[in-house]
Short mmCIF file of C-alpha atoms and ligand atoms in Angstrom, two decimals:
data_model
loop_
_atom_site.label_atom_id
_atom_site.label_comp_id
_atom_site.label_asym_id
_atom_site.label_seq_id
_atom_site.Cartn_x
_atom_site.Cartn_y
_atom_site.Cartn_z
CA MET A 1377 32.56 54.16 86.22
CA SER A 1378 34.60 55.04 82.97
CA ARG A 1379 33.81 53.44 79.86
CA ALA A 1380 36.20 51.79 77.34
CA ILE A 1381 35.11 52.99 73.71
CA SER A 1382 35.61 50.92 70.66
CA LEU A 1383 34.55 51.17 67.05
CA ARG A 1384 35.39 48.72 64.84
CA SER A 1385 35.24 49.32 61.12
CA VAL A 1386 31.89 51.75 61.57
CA SER A 1387 30.63 53.40 58.71
CA LYS A 1388 27.44 55.40 58.09
CA THR A 1389 25.55 56.31 54.66
CA TYR A 1390 23.02 58.88 54.58
CA GLY A 1391 20.44 57.64 51.92
CA ARG A 1392 22.52 57.40 48.64
CA SER A 1393 25.18 59.89 49.39
CA PRO A 1394 28.70 58.10 49.77
CA ARG A 1395 29.84 57.17 53.25
CA ALA A 1396 30.00 60.02 55.29
CA VAL A 1397 32.38 57.78 58.07
CA ASP A 1398 33.97 55.03 56.27
CA ARG A 1399 35.10 52.05 58.06
CA PHE A 1400 36.64 54.05 61.03
CA SER A 1401 38.09 51.87 64.19
CA LEU A 1402 39.64 53.77 67.19
CA SER A 1403 39.69 52.06 70.75
CA VAL A 1404 39.85 54.90 73.54
CA ALA A 1405 40.68 53.30 76.94
CA PRO A 1406 38.87 54.19 79.72
CA GLY A 1407 39.46 58.07 81.07
CA GLU A 1408 41.31 58.62 78.06
CA PHE A 1409 40.61 62.65 75.78
CA VAL A 1410 40.73 61.24 72.17
CA VAL A 1411 39.98 64.23 70.14
CA LEU A 1412 38.30 63.80 66.61
CA LEU A 1413 40.04 66.76 64.23
CA GLY A 1414 39.33 67.58 60.85
CA PRO A 1415 37.68 70.50 58.33
CA SER A 1416 34.55 70.57 58.18
CA GLY A 1417 32.36 67.97 56.60
CA CYS A 1418 34.19 65.24 57.28
CA GLY A 1419 32.30 62.79 59.68
CA LYS A 1420 33.30 64.08 63.35
CA SER A 1421 29.70 64.37 64.48
CA THR A 1422 28.59 61.16 63.28
CA VAL A 1423 31.38 59.34 64.72
CA LEU A 1424 30.21 61.04 67.96
CA ARG A 1425 26.53 60.85 67.39
CA MET A 1426 27.17 56.96 66.59
CA ILE A 1427 28.66 56.63 69.77
CA ALA A 1428 26.07 58.61 71.62
CA GLY A 1429 23.23 56.57 70.00
CA LEU A 1430 21.68 59.51 68.42
CA GLU A 1431 22.93 58.20 64.84
CA GLU A 1432 22.36 54.36 63.78
CA ILE A 1433 25.42 52.49 62.84
CA THR A 1434 24.93 51.83 58.69
CA GLU A 1435 28.04 49.03 59.36
CA GLY A 1436 30.24 47.73 61.68
CA GLU A 1437 30.78 47.57 65.49
CA LEU A 1438 30.40 49.82 68.86
CA LEU A 1439 31.82 48.07 72.08
CA LEU A 1440 31.41 50.02 75.60
CA ASP A 1441 33.68 47.92 77.61
CA GLY A 1442 34.33 45.32 75.79
CA GLU A 1443 30.50 44.75 74.69
CA PRO A 1444 28.51 45.34 71.75
CA ALA A 1445 26.66 48.31 71.91
CA ASN A 1446 25.11 49.11 68.36
CA ASP A 1447 21.46 48.62 69.55
CA LEU A 1448 21.49 50.22 72.83
CA THR A 1449 19.77 53.08 73.52
CA PRO A 1450 21.57 56.70 74.58
CA ARG A 1451 20.42 56.08 77.67
CA GLU A 1452 21.29 53.10 78.41
CA ARG A 1453 24.89 54.25 77.24
CA GLY A 1454 25.01 56.67 80.43
CA MET A 1455 26.53 59.25 77.81
CA ALA A 1456 26.83 62.89 78.07
CA MET A 1457 26.92 65.31 75.07
CA VAL A 1458 27.99 68.87 74.87
CA PHE A 1459 27.12 70.38 71.80
CA GLN A 1460 28.39 73.62 70.11
CA ASN A 1461 25.12 75.74 70.58
CA PHE A 1462 24.15 75.38 74.15
CA ALA A 1463 20.86 74.01 74.40
CA LEU A 1464 19.51 74.87 77.56
CA TYR A 1465 16.29 74.90 78.71
CA PRO A 1466 15.59 78.43 78.39
CA ASN A 1467 12.74 78.47 80.73
CA MET A 1468 13.98 76.78 83.03
CA THR A 1469 17.00 78.05 86.13
CA ASN A 1470 20.26 77.00 85.22
CA ARG A 1471 20.07 75.40 88.39
CA ALA A 1472 17.17 72.97 87.15
CA ASN A 1473 19.08 72.89 83.97
CA ILE A 1474 22.18 71.47 85.56
CA GLY A 1475 19.75 69.26 87.60
CA PHE A 1476 17.65 68.13 85.24
CA PRO A 1477 19.45 64.65 83.91
CA LEU A 1478 19.01 63.90 87.67
CA LYS A 1479 15.67 64.24 87.93
CA LEU A 1480 14.89 62.07 85.11
CA GLU A 1481 17.09 59.55 86.44
CA ASN A 1482 15.11 59.92 90.13
CA SER A 1483 12.11 62.25 90.36
CA ARG A 1484 12.28 61.77 94.37
CA ARG A 1485 15.71 62.22 95.72
CA ASP A 1486 16.66 65.80 96.61
CA HIS A 1487 19.79 66.48 94.31
CA THR A 1488 20.81 70.02 95.54
CA GLU A 1489 24.11 68.39 97.02
CA ARG A 1490 24.97 67.30 93.73
CA VAL A 1491 23.82 70.39 91.83
CA GLU A 1492 25.86 72.73 94.22
CA SER A 1493 28.72 70.61 94.10
CA THR A 1494 29.11 70.49 90.08
CA ALA A 1495 28.55 74.51 90.26
CA ARG A 1496 31.42 74.79 92.28
CA MET A 1497 33.75 72.77 90.20
CA LEU A 1498 32.75 75.55 87.25
CA GLY A 1499 32.48 78.38 89.31
CA ILE A 1500 29.13 79.22 88.45
CA GLU A 1501 27.34 79.08 91.97
CA SER A 1502 26.25 82.75 92.21
CA VAL A 1503 24.65 82.54 88.79
CA LEU A 1504 22.23 78.94 90.00
CA ASP A 1505 19.11 80.92 90.55
CA ARG A 1506 19.04 83.02 87.50
CA TYR A 1507 17.74 81.92 83.70
CA PRO A 1508 20.15 81.28 80.73
CA ARG A 1509 18.97 84.32 78.81
CA GLN A 1510 20.94 86.30 81.59
CA LEU A 1511 24.26 84.64 81.53
CA SER A 1512 27.01 85.35 79.41
CA GLY A 1513 28.22 82.55 76.63
CA GLY A 1514 30.78 81.42 78.46
CA GLU A 1515 28.58 81.26 81.97
CA ARG A 1516 25.97 79.31 79.62
CA GLN A 1517 28.56 77.14 78.14
CA ARG A 1518 29.50 75.84 81.94
CA VAL A 1519 26.20 75.61 82.54
CA ALA A 1520 25.76 73.34 79.95
CA MET A 1521 28.91 71.48 80.66
CA GLY A 1522 27.41 71.43 84.52
CA ARG A 1523 24.26 69.44 82.99
CA ALA A 1524 26.56 66.86 81.36
CA ILE A 1525 28.73 66.40 84.37
CA SER A 1526 25.87 66.47 86.78
CA ARG A 1527 25.17 62.97 86.24
CA ARG A 1528 28.58 61.80 86.38
CA PRO A 1529 27.99 60.04 83.53
CA SER A 1530 30.68 56.93 82.07
CA ALA A 1531 31.67 59.43 79.04
CA PHE A 1532 31.81 62.42 77.81
CA LEU A 1533 31.04 63.47 74.09
CA MET A 1534 31.65 66.93 72.96
CA ASP A 1535 31.06 68.54 69.79
CA GLU A 1536 32.70 71.81 69.24
CA PRO A 1537 31.85 72.92 72.59
CA LEU A 1538 33.82 75.75 72.27
CA SER A 1539 33.74 77.27 68.52
CA ASN A 1540 30.72 79.95 69.63
CA LEU A 1541 32.60 81.75 72.24
CA ASP A 1542 35.28 84.49 71.87
CA ALA A 1543 38.88 83.28 71.23
CA LYS A 1544 39.85 85.00 74.73
CA LEU A 1545 37.06 82.72 76.90
CA ARG A 1546 37.64 79.95 74.49
CA ASN A 1547 41.42 79.43 75.71
CA HIS A 1548 40.16 79.78 79.21
CA LEU A 1549 37.17 77.13 78.82
CA ARG A 1550 39.78 74.53 77.13
CA ALA A 1551 42.04 74.67 80.23
CA GLU A 1552 39.42 74.48 82.74
CA ILE A 1553 37.95 70.95 80.15
CA ALA A 1554 41.08 69.75 80.62
CA GLN A 1555 41.58 69.88 84.12
CA LEU A 1556 37.79 69.10 84.75
CA THR A 1557 38.05 65.83 82.89
CA THR A 1558 41.14 65.00 84.49
CA GLU A 1559 39.85 65.43 87.62
CA LEU A 1560 36.91 63.13 87.08
CA GLY A 1561 38.96 60.95 85.14
CA VAL A 1562 35.78 60.63 82.45
CA THR A 1563 36.52 58.92 79.28
CA THR A 1564 36.14 61.99 76.74
CA VAL A 1565 36.13 61.96 72.93
CA TYR A 1566 35.90 65.59 71.83
CA VAL A 1567 35.07 66.98 68.55
CA THR A 1568 36.57 69.98 67.02
CA HIS A 1569 38.20 71.53 64.02
CA ASP A 1570 40.58 73.78 65.67
CA GLN A 1571 44.18 71.98 65.40
CA ALA A 1572 45.56 74.30 68.16
CA GLU A 1573 42.33 72.84 70.35
CA ALA A 1574 42.85 69.36 69.65
CA MET A 1575 46.42 69.56 70.04
CA SER A 1576 46.35 71.37 73.77
CA LEU A 1577 43.93 68.84 75.15
CA GLY A 1578 43.64 65.51 73.57
CA ASP A 1579 45.89 62.43 75.22
CA ARG A 1580 45.54 61.38 71.63
CA VAL A 1581 44.41 63.10 68.43
CA ALA A 1582 42.67 61.45 65.46
CA VAL A 1583 42.68 62.97 62.35
CA MET A 1584 39.73 62.76 59.64
CA ARG A 1585 39.52 63.53 56.17
CA GLY A 1586 36.26 62.81 54.20
CA GLY A 1587 35.05 60.21 56.58
CA VAL A 1588 38.53 58.55 56.45
CA LEU A 1589 40.58 58.15 59.81
CA GLN A 1590 44.20 59.28 58.56
CA GLN A 1591 45.85 58.96 61.87
CA VAL A 1592 45.97 58.57 65.74
CA SER A 1593 48.75 59.57 68.08
CA SER A 1594 49.82 61.54 70.69
CA PRO A 1595 49.76 65.30 69.93
CA ARG A 1596 53.61 65.32 69.82
CA GLU A 1597 53.82 62.43 67.06
CA VAL A 1598 50.93 63.30 64.99
CA TYR A 1599 52.92 66.64 64.88
CA ALA A 1600 56.45 65.34 64.25
CA LEU A 1601 55.68 61.92 62.64
CA PRO A 1602 52.79 62.80 60.28
CA GLU A 1603 51.77 59.62 58.24
CA ASN A 1604 50.54 61.65 55.61
CA VAL A 1605 50.76 65.26 54.01
CA PHE A 1606 47.14 66.10 54.63
CA VAL A 1607 47.94 65.39 58.59
CA ALA A 1608 51.30 67.03 57.99
CA ALA A 1609 49.40 69.95 56.40
CA PHE A 1610 46.37 70.34 58.83
CA ILE A 1611 48.41 70.16 62.04
CA GLY A 1612 50.75 73.33 62.48
CA THR A 1613 50.38 77.17 62.69
CA PRO A 1614 51.43 78.78 60.32
CA ARG A 1615 50.68 75.77 58.16
CA ILE A 1616 53.78 73.52 56.93
CA ASN A 1617 55.57 74.64 53.54
CA LEU A 1618 54.75 72.08 51.05
CA LEU A 1619 56.57 72.48 47.85
CA GLN A 1620 56.96 70.36 44.94
CA ALA A 1621 60.33 68.25 44.20
CA VAL A 1622 62.20 66.01 42.16
CA VAL A 1623 64.49 63.98 43.81
CA HIS A 1624 67.95 63.58 41.59
CA ALA A 1625 69.54 60.32 42.49
CA PRO A 1626 72.53 59.85 39.87
CA LEU A 1627 74.77 56.57 39.79
CA GLU A 1628 77.58 58.59 40.54
CA GLY A 1629 77.47 62.15 42.39
CA ARG A 1630 75.59 63.61 45.00
CA MET A 1631 71.99 62.95 45.86
CA SER A 1632 69.68 66.28 45.63
CA ILE A 1633 66.47 67.34 45.62
CA ASP A 1634 65.41 69.70 43.16
CA LEU A 1635 62.79 72.33 44.02
CA GLY A 1636 62.55 73.81 41.03
CA ARG A 1637 64.78 76.69 40.70
CA GLN A 1638 66.91 75.41 43.52
CA ARG A 1639 68.38 71.81 44.91
CA LEU A 1640 68.71 70.45 48.24
CA ALA A 1641 71.77 68.88 48.12
CA LEU A 1642 71.71 65.88 50.61
CA PRO A 1643 75.16 65.59 52.49
CA GLU A 1644 77.06 62.12 52.01
CA PRO A 1645 76.97 59.78 53.68
CA LEU A 1646 73.65 59.65 53.04
CA SER A 1647 71.56 59.55 56.56
CA PRO A 1648 69.46 55.53 56.66
CA ASP A 1649 66.22 58.20 55.90
CA HIS A 1650 68.00 60.02 52.87
CA GLN A 1651 68.61 56.58 51.63
CA LEU A 1652 64.74 55.86 51.14
CA LEU A 1653 64.66 58.63 48.93
CA ARG A 1654 67.07 56.52 46.48
CA ILE A 1655 64.02 54.71 44.93
CA GLN A 1656 62.17 57.95 43.92
CA GLN A 1657 64.63 58.93 41.50
CA GLY A 1658 63.29 60.84 38.92
CA ARG A 1659 59.67 60.59 40.60
CA PRO A 1660 58.06 63.86 42.08
CA VAL A 1661 57.77 63.80 45.43
CA ILE A 1662 56.10 66.82 48.11
CA VAL A 1663 58.76 68.47 50.43
CA GLY A 1664 57.57 69.87 53.75
CA LEU A 1665 59.10 72.02 55.72
CA ARG A 1666 57.76 73.28 59.08
CA SER A 1667 58.72 77.29 59.54
CA GLU A 1668 60.94 76.39 62.37
CA ALA A 1669 63.15 74.26 59.68
CA VAL A 1670 64.48 77.39 57.92
CA ARG A 1671 66.60 80.31 58.99
CA ILE A 1672 67.59 83.04 57.46
CA ALA A 1673 71.45 82.92 57.78
CA PRO A 1674 74.56 82.74 55.07
CA PRO A 1675 75.95 79.98 54.19
CA SER A 1676 79.20 80.35 56.47
CA HIS A 1677 76.94 79.95 59.15
CA ALA A 1678 75.63 76.23 58.64
CA ARG A 1679 75.75 74.13 61.22
CA PRO A 1680 75.97 69.99 60.37
CA GLY A 1681 73.23 69.18 58.82
CA GLU A 1682 72.21 72.23 57.23
CA VAL A 1683 71.93 73.09 53.59
CA ALA A 1684 71.94 76.61 51.91
CA LEU A 1685 68.73 77.92 49.62
CA SER A 1686 67.73 81.82 49.03
CA GLY A 1687 64.84 83.46 48.85
CA ILE A 1688 63.27 86.60 48.06
CA VAL A 1689 61.16 88.43 50.48
CA GLU A 1690 57.57 88.87 49.59
CA HIS A 1691 56.44 90.22 52.66
CA VAL A 1692 57.19 90.55 56.16
CA GLU A 1693 54.27 89.39 58.98
CA TYR A 1694 55.50 91.16 62.42
CA GLN A 1695 53.91 89.17 65.21
CA GLY A 1696 55.34 90.97 68.52
CA HIS A 1697 57.21 88.08 69.76
CA GLU A 1698 58.36 86.49 66.24
CA ALA A 1699 57.93 87.81 62.80
CA LEU A 1700 56.82 85.40 59.98
CA VAL A 1701 59.19 86.14 57.00
CA HIS A 1702 57.40 84.89 53.07
CA LEU A 1703 59.64 83.71 51.05
CA ASN A 1704 59.96 82.82 47.42
CA THR A 1705 62.28 80.52 46.20
CA GLY A 1706 60.86 80.01 42.87
CA SER A 1707 59.63 76.65 43.55
CA ARG A 1708 55.87 75.44 42.94
CA PRO A 1709 53.42 75.18 46.23
CA ALA A 1710 51.90 71.54 46.27
CA VAL A 1711 48.35 72.00 47.42
CA VAL A 1712 46.29 70.01 49.52
CA PRO A 1713 42.71 69.73 48.72
CA ASP A 1714 40.32 69.91 51.62
CA LEU A 1715 42.75 71.67 53.30
CA GLU A 1716 41.64 75.59 51.87
CA SER A 1717 37.95 75.12 53.54
CA ALA A 1718 39.31 74.53 57.01
CA ARG A 1719 41.76 76.90 57.91
CA PRO A 1720 42.73 80.07 55.85
CA ARG A 1721 46.25 79.89 54.85
CA THR A 1722 48.19 82.75 57.00
CA PRO A 1723 46.67 85.75 54.95
CA GLN A 1724 49.12 86.78 52.24
CA ARG A 1725 49.52 90.17 50.75
CA ARG A 1726 47.79 90.87 47.86
CA ARG A 1727 49.70 92.88 44.82
CA ALA A 1728 47.47 95.13 42.28
CA GLY A 1729 47.34 93.52 39.06
CA GLY A 1730 48.51 90.22 40.28
CA GLY A 1731 45.90 88.47 40.51
CA GLY A 1732 47.15 85.79 42.76
CA THR A 1733 43.92 85.18 44.92
CA GLY A 1734 42.00 84.30 41.77
CA VAL A 1735 44.80 82.32 40.29
CA LEU A 1736 45.23 80.54 42.90
CA GLU A 1737 41.60 80.07 44.20
CA ARG A 1738 41.06 78.76 40.34
CA LEU A 1739 43.88 76.20 40.68
CA ARG A 1740 42.59 74.79 43.94
CA GLN A 1741 39.31 74.43 42.29
CA ARG A 1742 40.85 72.15 39.49
CA ALA A 1743 42.83 70.05 41.94
CA THR A 1744 41.48 66.88 42.77
CA GLY A 1745 42.54 63.53 44.01
CA SER A 1746 44.36 63.03 46.85
CA VAL A 1747 47.36 65.20 46.13
CA ALA A 1748 47.18 67.59 43.50
CA VAL A 1749 50.14 68.55 41.69
CA LEU A 1750 49.50 72.02 40.36
CA ASP A 1751 50.81 73.18 36.59
CA PRO A 1752 53.42 75.23 36.46
CA PRO A 1753 52.60 78.81 37.11
CA ALA A 1754 52.72 81.08 34.54
CA PRO A 1755 56.44 81.95 34.15
CA GLU A 1756 55.86 85.86 34.77
CA ARG A 1757 54.91 84.72 38.33
CA TYR A 1758 58.64 84.25 39.38
CA ALA A 1759 60.20 86.54 37.25
CA VAL A 1760 61.99 89.06 39.49
CA ARG A 1761 62.99 92.03 37.56
CA GLY A 1762 65.22 93.51 39.91
CA PRO A 1763 65.31 93.67 44.06
CA ASP A 1764 63.06 96.51 44.48
CA ARG A 1765 60.42 95.60 41.88
CA PRO A 1766 59.61 91.96 42.20
CA ALA A 1767 56.92 90.69 39.77
CA VAL A 1768 56.16 87.69 42.30
CA THR A 1769 52.40 87.51 43.15
CA ALA A 1770 52.78 84.43 45.60
CA SER A 1771 55.47 83.48 48.31
CA ASP A 1772 56.13 79.76 48.57
CA LEU A 1773 57.76 79.55 51.54
CA VAL A 1774 57.07 81.16 55.21
CA VAL A 1775 60.03 81.15 57.65
CA ARG A 1776 60.21 82.26 61.67
CA THR A 1777 62.30 84.66 62.66
CA GLY A 1778 63.20 87.09 65.34
CA PRO A 1779 60.92 90.11 65.59
CA ASP A 1780 63.98 92.66 65.48
CA LEU A 1781 64.94 91.23 62.12
CA ARG A 1782 65.17 94.12 59.58
CA LEU A 1783 64.07 92.57 55.89
CA ARG A 1784 63.53 94.38 52.53
CA THR A 1785 60.78 93.45 50.59
CA GLY A 1786 62.14 92.63 47.35
CA GLY A 1787 65.31 91.52 48.73
CA GLN A 1788 67.25 88.33 48.35
CA VAL A 1789 68.12 86.54 51.79
CA PRO A 1790 70.24 83.33 52.53
CA LEU A 1791 68.57 80.15 53.89
CA LEU A 1792 69.61 77.19 55.93
CA VAL A 1793 67.63 74.37 55.91
CA ASP A 1794 67.74 72.05 58.36
CA LEU A 1795 67.27 68.37 57.51
CA ALA A 1796 66.56 66.74 60.42
CA HIS A 1797 63.57 68.74 60.00
CA LEU A 1798 63.21 67.70 56.04
CA TYR A 1799 59.72 66.00 55.32
CA VAL A 1800 59.24 64.07 51.97
CA PHE A 1801 55.98 62.45 51.14
CA ASP A 1802 55.83 60.43 47.92
CA HIS A 1803 53.33 60.72 45.03
CA SER A 1804 50.81 59.66 46.83
CA GLY A 1805 50.78 61.59 49.62
CA ARG A 1806 52.75 59.23 51.90
CA ARG A 1807 55.27 60.10 54.16
CA ILE A 1808 58.85 58.68 53.27
CA CYS A 1809 60.95 60.38 55.56
CA PRO A 1810 61.74 61.49 58.47
CA LEU A 1811 61.79 58.01 60.00
CA PRO A 1812 60.33 57.46 63.93
CA ARG A 1813 64.03 56.99 65.41
CA ASP A 1814 65.25 60.46 64.04
CA ILE A 1815 62.87 62.42 66.19
CA PRO A 1816 63.99 63.03 69.21
CA GLY A 1817 61.65 62.62 72.53
CA LEU A 1818 59.17 60.37 70.77
CA ASP A 1819 58.69 56.44 71.94
CA VAL A 1820 57.58 54.99 68.90
N1 ADP B 952 21.32 63.96 58.75
C1 ADP B 952 22.34 63.76 57.43
N2 ADP B 952 21.93 63.67 56.73
C2 ADP B 952 22.66 63.79 54.99
N3 ADP B 952 23.54 63.50 55.37
C3 ADP B 952 24.26 64.42 56.45
C4 ADP B 952 23.45 64.14 57.43
N4 ADP B 952 24.29 64.72 58.69
C5 ADP B 952 25.56 64.73 58.27
N5 ADP B 952 25.42 64.11 57.05
C6 ADP B 952 26.43 64.39 55.89
O1 ADP B 952 27.78 64.08 56.59
C7 ADP B 952 28.85 64.07 55.93
C8 ADP B 952 29.76 64.37 57.68
O2 ADP B 952 29.14 65.16 58.55
P1 ADP B 952 29.47 65.52 59.96
O3 ADP B 952 29.56 64.51 60.56
O4 ADP B 952 28.41 66.57 60.42
O5 ADP B 952 30.60 66.37 59.57
P2 ADP B 952 31.92 67.34 60.77
O6 ADP B 952 31.21 67.16 62.03
O7 ADP B 952 32.95 66.40 60.54
O8 ADP B 952 31.78 68.38 60.03
C9 ADP B 952 28.84 65.24 55.70
O9 ADP B 952 28.93 65.39 54.36
C10 ADP B 952 27.10 65.89 55.66
O10 ADP B 952 26.62 66.47 54.82
MG1 MG B 953 30.28 68.79 63.29
#
C-alpha cells in the first residue's frame, strides 16, 4: 500500500540557530516520485528525516494518508530509508542484510522467497551469500536498496543514495531506481543536490533554498517557468546566463532592455509579457538567457522574434557533440548567492594577470540579500584593445553552437536572441516574463 505524505507548514529549529526548515508545505500523492532539490545545507535531509520520524518536527504538521503523524514512531510509519553511505551490516551476508527488516518484523517466518525475489529485481542474486566488503560500490548500494524494498514499504525516503558512486554507475542506477519505483508504485521522496538527477527522476521537483521551498513543479515547468531567479539558475546546464539590465520604456519610441553596452530592442507591437515590463521603466532587472536562446548568426538571418546583439569570443569549450562559446557582451553578470557552493559554473579559463577568479570570488563574498547586484566592474575589465589581444577577464554569456563552427578568441561575433526565451526577473528575483501561456507544451 502506497502512502500519501503531506507536510503542512513544517519548521525545524536546532537549538538557537535560525530555522533549518522554514514553514515547508508539500503534498505527495500515493505512488508519486518527488525530488527535494537544493544546495548543500538548505534543509533537504532535515525534511526527509522529519517525514521518517528520525527528527522531531518543531512546528507544523505531518499527515500520512490524511492522519496526523507527528508523534508516530519511525516503525509505525512503515517507510524505508536509503542513505548516501550504504550503512550495511558488515558482519552479515548480503542475504541477511536484505532480510534483516523482514526478520525484525517476524523472526519465525521464512523470508527466503522474498529476499530472493528482491535480489532478482536488483540483479544481485549471485552475490547474496557474500559479505558487503566483497562487493563493488554499485552492488553495495543495490543491496542497500534491496534492504529498503524487501519489506515492501509504504514509502521510500532516499537521501542522496547515489552521490558516493562514480558518474557512470550513478546514471545506470538512476535509471534502475526510476524503473523500480514505477514498478512498485511506491510513494518516493528523493533528496539530491544534483539538478540533472532531479530532473530525470522526479514526477515533480521541489526546489529548496535556505530552508524555504521555492517552487514545486514538473521538471518541464521548473525549467521553462522558474518562479524566481534562484530556481532559474539552479536548474539547467550550462547555467542560465543572468545579466543585470535596465528597462527603458519611453512614452514614445520603442521599448528596450539596456544590457550595459548593448540594448535589446523589443519588437512592436509588444507581446503581452513584454507589456508587463513597462512598469519596470528605469528599474534594474535581471535578464536570463539560456544558452539555447542565443545563436551565432548575423542580423540578416534573424527570424521573427529574434533581435541582434554582438559579443567577443572569450573562449570555446569543445564538447564533442556541441561547443559552448563564452562571450563578452559588455554586460554585468548578476550573481545569485547560495548557488556557488552548490554547483561550479562552467569552468572558465583563467587569464594570466587578470586575477578574474579572485575578483569574482570577492564580489561573491560581498553579495548579500536575495539577489546581489554587483558593483560595476573596473572599466578595464571590458576594455578591448583590439581583436587579437582582448583584455577581458570574464565572459558574461555562454552560447551553445554546433561543434564545427570555427571561432577565433578575441573576435567579434553577431548574435541573435530569441525573445520567446527571454526571462526577466524583477529586483527581488521574481519572474516577470515569460508568461505561462507563452511556453509551448506546458498545461499550466
Ligand atoms: N543535528 C543537527 N544539529 C544542528 N544543526 C543541524 C543538524 N542537522 C542539520 N543541521 C543544520 O540544518 C541545516 C540543514 O541541514 P540539512 O537538512 O542536512 O541540509 P541538506 O540535506 O540540504 O544539505 C544546516 O544548516 C545544518 O547545519
Ligand atoms: Mg543532506
